[in-house]
mmCIF file of C-alpha atoms in Angstrom:
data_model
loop_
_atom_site.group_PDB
_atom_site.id
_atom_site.type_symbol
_atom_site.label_atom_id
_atom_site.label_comp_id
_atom_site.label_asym_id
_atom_site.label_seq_id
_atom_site.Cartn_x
_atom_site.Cartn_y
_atom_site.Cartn_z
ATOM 1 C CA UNK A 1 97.840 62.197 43.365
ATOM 2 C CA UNK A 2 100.327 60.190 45.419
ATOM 3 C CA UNK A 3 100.187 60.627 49.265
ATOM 4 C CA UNK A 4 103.549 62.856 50.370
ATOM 5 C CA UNK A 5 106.291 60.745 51.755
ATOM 6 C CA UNK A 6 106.863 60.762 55.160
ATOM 7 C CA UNK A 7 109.755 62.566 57.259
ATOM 8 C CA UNK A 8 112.732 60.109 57.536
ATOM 9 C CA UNK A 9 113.586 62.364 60.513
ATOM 10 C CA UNK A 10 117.864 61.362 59.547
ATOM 11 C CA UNK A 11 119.970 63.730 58.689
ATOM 12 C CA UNK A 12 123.246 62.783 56.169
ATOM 13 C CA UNK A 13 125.788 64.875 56.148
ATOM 14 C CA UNK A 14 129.249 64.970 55.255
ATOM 15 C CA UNK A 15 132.155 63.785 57.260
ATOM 16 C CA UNK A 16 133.804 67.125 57.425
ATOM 17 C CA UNK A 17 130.756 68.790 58.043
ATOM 18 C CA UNK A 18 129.559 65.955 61.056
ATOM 19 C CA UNK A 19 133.344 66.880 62.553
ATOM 20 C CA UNK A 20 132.489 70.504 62.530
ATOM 21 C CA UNK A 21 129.428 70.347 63.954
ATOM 22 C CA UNK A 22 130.934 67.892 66.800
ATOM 23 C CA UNK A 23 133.416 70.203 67.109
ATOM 24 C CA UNK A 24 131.556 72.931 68.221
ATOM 25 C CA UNK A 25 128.819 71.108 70.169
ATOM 26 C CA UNK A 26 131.910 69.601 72.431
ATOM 27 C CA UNK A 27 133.482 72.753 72.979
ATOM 28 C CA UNK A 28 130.422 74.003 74.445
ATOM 29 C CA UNK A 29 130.272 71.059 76.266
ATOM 30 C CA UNK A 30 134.081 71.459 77.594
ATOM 31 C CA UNK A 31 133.082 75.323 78.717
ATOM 32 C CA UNK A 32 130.133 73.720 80.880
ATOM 33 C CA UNK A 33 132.697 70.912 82.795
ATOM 34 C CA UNK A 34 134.978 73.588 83.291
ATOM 35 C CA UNK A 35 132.984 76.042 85.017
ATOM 36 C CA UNK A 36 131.552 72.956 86.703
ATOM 37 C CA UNK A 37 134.850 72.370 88.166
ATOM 38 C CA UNK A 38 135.675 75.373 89.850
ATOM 39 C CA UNK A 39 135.360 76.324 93.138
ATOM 40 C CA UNK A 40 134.350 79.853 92.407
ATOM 41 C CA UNK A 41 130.789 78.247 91.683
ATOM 42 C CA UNK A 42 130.457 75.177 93.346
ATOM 43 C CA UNK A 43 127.799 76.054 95.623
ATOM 44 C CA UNK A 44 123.959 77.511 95.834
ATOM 45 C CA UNK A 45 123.909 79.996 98.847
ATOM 46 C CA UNK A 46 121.264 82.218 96.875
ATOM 47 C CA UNK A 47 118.445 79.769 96.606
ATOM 48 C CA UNK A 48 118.915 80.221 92.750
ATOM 49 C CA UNK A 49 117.287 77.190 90.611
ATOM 50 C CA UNK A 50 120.369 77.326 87.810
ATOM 51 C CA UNK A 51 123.689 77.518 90.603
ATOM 52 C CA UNK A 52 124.743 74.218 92.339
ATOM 53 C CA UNK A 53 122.912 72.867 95.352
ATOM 54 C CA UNK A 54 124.845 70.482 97.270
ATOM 55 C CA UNK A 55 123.258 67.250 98.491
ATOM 56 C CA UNK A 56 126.327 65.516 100.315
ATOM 57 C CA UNK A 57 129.887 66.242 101.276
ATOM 58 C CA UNK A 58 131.937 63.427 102.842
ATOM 59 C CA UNK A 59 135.495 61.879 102.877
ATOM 60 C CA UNK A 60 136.388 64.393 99.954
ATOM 61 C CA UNK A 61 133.362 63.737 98.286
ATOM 62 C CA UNK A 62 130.703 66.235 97.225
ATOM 63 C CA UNK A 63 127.308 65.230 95.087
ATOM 64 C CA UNK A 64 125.646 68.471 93.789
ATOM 65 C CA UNK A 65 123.078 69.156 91.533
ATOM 66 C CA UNK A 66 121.725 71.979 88.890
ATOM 67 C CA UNK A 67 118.686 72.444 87.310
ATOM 68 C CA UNK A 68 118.423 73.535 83.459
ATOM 69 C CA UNK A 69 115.093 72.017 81.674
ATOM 70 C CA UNK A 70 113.882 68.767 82.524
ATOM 71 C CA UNK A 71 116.536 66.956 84.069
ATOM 72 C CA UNK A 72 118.384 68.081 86.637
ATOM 73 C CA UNK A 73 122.494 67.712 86.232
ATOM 74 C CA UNK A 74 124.186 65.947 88.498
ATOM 75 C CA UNK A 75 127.826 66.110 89.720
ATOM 76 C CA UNK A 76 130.030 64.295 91.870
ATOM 77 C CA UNK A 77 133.791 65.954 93.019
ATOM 78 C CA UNK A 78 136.497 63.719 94.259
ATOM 79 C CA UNK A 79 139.736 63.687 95.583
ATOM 80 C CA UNK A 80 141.791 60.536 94.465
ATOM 81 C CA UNK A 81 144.855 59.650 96.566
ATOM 82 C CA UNK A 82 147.729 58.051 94.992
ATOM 83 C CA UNK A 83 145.923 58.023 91.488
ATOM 84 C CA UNK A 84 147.725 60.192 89.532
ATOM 85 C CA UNK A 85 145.927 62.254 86.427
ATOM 86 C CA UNK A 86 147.208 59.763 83.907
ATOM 87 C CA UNK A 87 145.987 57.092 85.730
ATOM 88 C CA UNK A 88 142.475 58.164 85.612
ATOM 89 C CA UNK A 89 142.113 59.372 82.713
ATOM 90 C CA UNK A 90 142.848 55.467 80.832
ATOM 91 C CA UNK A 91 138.993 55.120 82.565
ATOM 92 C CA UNK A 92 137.191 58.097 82.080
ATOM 93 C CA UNK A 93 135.776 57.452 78.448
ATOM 94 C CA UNK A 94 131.960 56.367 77.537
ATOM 95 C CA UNK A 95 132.245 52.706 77.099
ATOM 96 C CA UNK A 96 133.992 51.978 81.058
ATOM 97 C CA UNK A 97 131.327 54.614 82.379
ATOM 98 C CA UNK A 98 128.800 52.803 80.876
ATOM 99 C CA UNK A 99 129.811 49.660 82.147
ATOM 100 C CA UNK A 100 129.545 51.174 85.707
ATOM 101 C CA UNK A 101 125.923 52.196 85.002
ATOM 102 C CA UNK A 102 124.977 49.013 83.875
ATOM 103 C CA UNK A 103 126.075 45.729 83.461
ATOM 104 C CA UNK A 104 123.971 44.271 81.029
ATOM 105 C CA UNK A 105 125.831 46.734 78.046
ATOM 106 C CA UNK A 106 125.257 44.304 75.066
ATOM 107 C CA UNK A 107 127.431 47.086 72.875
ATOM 108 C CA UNK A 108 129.763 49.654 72.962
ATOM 109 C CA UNK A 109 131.838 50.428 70.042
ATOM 110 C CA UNK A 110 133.854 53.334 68.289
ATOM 111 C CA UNK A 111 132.060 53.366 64.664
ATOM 112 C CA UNK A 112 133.384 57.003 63.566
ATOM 113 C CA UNK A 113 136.892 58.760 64.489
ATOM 114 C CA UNK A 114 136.448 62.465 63.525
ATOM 115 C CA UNK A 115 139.814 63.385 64.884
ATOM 116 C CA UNK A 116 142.765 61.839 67.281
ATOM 117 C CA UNK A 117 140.466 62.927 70.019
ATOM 118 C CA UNK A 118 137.130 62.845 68.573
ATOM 119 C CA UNK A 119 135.079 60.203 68.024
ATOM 120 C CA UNK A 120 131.448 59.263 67.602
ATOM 121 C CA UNK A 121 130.374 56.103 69.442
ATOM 122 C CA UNK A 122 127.374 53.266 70.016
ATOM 123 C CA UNK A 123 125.805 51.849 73.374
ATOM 124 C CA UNK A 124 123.416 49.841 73.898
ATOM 125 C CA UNK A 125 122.144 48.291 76.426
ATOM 126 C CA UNK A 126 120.065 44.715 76.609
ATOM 127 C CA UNK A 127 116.954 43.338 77.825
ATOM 128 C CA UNK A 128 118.105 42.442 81.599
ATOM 129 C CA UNK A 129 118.727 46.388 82.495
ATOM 130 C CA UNK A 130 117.477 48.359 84.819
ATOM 131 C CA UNK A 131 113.945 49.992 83.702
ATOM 132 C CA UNK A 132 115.970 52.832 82.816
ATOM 133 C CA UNK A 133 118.525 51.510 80.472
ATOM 134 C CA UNK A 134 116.135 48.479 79.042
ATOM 135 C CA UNK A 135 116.800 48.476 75.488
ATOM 136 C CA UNK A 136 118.318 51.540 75.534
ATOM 137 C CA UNK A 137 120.699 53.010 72.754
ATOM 138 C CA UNK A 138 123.145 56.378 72.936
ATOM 139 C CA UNK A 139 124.963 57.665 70.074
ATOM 140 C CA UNK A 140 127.692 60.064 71.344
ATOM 141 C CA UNK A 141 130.184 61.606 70.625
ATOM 142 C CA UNK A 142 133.614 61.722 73.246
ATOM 143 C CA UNK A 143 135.998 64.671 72.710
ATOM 144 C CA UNK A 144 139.383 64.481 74.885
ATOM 145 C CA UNK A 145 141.416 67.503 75.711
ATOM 146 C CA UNK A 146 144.539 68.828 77.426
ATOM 147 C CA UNK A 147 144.141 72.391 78.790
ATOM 148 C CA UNK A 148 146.940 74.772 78.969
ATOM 149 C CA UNK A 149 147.643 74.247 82.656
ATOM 150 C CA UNK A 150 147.735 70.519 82.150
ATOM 151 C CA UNK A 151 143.738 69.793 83.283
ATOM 152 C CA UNK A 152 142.377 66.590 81.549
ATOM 153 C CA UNK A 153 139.076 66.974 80.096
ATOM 154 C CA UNK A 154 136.802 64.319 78.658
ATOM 155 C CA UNK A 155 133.604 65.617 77.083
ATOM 156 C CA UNK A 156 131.037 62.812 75.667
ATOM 157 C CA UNK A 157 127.151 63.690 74.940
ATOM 158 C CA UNK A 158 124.604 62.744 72.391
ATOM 159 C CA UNK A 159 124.402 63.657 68.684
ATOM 160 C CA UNK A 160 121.108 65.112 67.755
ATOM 161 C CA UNK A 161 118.667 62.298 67.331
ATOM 162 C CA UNK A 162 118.477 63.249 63.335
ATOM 163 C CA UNK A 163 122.272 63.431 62.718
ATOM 164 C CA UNK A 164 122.622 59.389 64.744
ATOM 165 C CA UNK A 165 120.047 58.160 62.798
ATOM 166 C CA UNK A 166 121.633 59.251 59.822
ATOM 167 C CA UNK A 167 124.963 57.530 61.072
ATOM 168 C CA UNK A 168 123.457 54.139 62.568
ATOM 169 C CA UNK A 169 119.821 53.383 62.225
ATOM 170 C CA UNK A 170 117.996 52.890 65.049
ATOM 171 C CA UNK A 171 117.195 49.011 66.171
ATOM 172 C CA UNK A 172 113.302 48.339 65.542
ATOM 173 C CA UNK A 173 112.940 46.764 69.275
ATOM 174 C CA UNK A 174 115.106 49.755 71.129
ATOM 175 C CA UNK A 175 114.761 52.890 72.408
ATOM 176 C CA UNK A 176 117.487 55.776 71.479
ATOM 177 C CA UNK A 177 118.237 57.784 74.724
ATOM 178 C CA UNK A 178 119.945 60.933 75.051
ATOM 179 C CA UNK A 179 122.977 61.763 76.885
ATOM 180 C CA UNK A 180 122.488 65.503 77.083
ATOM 181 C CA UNK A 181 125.773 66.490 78.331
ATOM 182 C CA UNK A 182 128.280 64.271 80.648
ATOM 183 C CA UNK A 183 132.252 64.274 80.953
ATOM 184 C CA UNK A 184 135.258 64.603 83.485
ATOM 185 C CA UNK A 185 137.676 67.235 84.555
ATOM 186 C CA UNK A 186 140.923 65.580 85.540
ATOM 187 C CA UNK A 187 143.129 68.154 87.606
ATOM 188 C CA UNK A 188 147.153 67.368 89.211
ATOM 189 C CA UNK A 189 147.258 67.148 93.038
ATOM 190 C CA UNK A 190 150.371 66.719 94.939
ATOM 191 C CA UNK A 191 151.601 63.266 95.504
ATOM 192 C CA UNK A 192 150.657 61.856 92.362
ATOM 193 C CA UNK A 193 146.503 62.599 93.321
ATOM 194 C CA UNK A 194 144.296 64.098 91.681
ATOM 195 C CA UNK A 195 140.649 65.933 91.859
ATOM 196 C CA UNK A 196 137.973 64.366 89.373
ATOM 197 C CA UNK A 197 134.683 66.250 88.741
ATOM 198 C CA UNK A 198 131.798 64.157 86.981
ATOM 199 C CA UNK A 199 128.747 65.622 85.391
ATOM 200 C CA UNK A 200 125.408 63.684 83.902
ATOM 201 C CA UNK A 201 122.968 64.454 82.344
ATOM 202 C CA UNK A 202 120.638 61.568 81.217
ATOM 203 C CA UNK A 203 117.290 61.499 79.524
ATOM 204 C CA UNK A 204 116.727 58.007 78.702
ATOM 205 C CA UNK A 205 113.485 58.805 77.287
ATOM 206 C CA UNK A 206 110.537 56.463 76.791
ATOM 207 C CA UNK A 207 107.828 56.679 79.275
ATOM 208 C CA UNK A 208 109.386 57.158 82.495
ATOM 209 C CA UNK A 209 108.579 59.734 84.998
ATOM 210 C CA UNK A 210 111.481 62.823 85.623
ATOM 211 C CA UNK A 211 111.941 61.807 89.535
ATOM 212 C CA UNK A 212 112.977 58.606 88.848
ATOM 213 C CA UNK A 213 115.080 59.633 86.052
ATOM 214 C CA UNK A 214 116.610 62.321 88.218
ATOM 215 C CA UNK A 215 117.265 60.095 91.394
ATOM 216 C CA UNK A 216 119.011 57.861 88.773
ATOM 217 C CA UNK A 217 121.243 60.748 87.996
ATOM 218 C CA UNK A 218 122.080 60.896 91.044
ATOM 219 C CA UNK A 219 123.631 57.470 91.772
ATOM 220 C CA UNK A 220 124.884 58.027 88.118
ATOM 221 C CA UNK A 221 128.059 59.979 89.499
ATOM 222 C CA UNK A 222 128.671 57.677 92.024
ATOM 223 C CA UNK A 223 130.675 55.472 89.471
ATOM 224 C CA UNK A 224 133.891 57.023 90.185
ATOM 225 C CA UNK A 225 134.821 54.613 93.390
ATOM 226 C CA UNK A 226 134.768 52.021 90.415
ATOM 227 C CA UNK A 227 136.506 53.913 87.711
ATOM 228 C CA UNK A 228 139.300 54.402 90.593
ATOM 229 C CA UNK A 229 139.666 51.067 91.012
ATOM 230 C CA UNK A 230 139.567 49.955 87.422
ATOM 231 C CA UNK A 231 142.552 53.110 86.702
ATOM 232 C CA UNK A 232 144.871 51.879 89.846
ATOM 233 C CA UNK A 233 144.817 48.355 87.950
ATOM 234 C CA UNK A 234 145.940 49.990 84.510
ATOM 235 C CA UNK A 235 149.558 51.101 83.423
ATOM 236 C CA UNK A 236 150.090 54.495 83.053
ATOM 237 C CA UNK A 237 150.142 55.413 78.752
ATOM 238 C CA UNK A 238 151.528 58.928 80.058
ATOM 239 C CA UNK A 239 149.009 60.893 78.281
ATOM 240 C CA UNK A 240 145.592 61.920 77.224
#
């Protein structure tokens, strides 16, 4: 008798039903950077593990963070003068984030549009990154959105490592990370500003231990000085 073939652990599914699935995993994604960005429940003052505990507020600029499973989630609120919502949002995708996190991105390109707004894209990162992004890969997937009231949201997280692999093998000599959940909530200020809220969620995987993953988290949502910059340098497209 022949030995059983092993699990390919891929998944292949059908375009329709990959945009479904996406679909649905983003909007659950959107919910969670929505209630992230309001006030209402910004802050810990219970001692509860799964509320917001903030770690800084300075110059309009508050770093929380929130447990839920392994990795804590990390988010960073801002309040950017003279940068208007349209502005901002030319910057707040996955490729120019990743850029911020790391220099050494070897990759970064769109190889699935599900939608006008939805897409499935590839990072990776080379050999000279930081420990935590060494040969490194992410497979995500980067919803955009304009909310009733006008809020800008950009919602970009990992496919399930089955469903990727069944899109874009994985590279014999890297390691596929996971971006569990990350994105932006763009919201209108007066005088052409605007309020930006961040959130990451990383798990890199590999053998690294969860403190240093979570302190990287931390500095993770400290890339929106440099997005700023980047979106005051780029014309405005006048839309999401």
């Amino acid at each position: 008798m022949s030995p059983p073939a092993p699990c390919s652990r891929s998944w292949s599914i059908s375009e329709d039903s990959l945009r479904r699935y996406v679909y649905h995993a983003s909007e659950s994604c959107i919910q969670e950077l929505l209630a992230a960005s309001d006030p209402n429940r910004s802050s810990d003052s219970g001692g509860s593990d799964n509320k917001w505990k903030v770690l800084a507020l300075e110059n309009g600029v508050e770093i929380s963070k929130r447990r839920s499973g392994s990795f804590h989630i990390f988010r960073s609120r801002w309040i950017l003068r003279s940068v208007s919502p349209q502005q901002f949002i030319t910057v707040a995708n996955a490729i120019d984030a990743a850029k911020q996190w790391d220099s050494d991105l070897v990759e970064a390109k769109y190889i699935k549009s599900l939608n006008d707004n939805l897409s499935i894209i590839r990072l990776r990162f080379g050999d000279s990154s930081k420990q935590v992004f060494k040969n490194r890969e992410f497979i995500v997937y980067e919803r955009r959105e304009t909310m009733d009231d006008g809020t800008l949201v950009v919602a970009v997280a990992s496919l399930p490592k089955e469903i990727a692999a069944g899109l874009h093998p994985k590279r014999h000599d890297s390691i596929r990370g996971l971006l569990l959940q990350s994105g932006w909530v763009v919201e209108k200020l007066d005088h052409d500003s605007c309020l930006v809220t961040y959130v990451v969620q990383l798990d890199p995987a590999g053998w690294l231990p969860k403190c240093f993953v979570n302190r990287l988290n931390t500095k993770l949502v400290m890339i929106i000085d440099n997005l700023k910059k980047l979106a005051q340098a780029c014309p405005i497209n006048g839309g999401i």
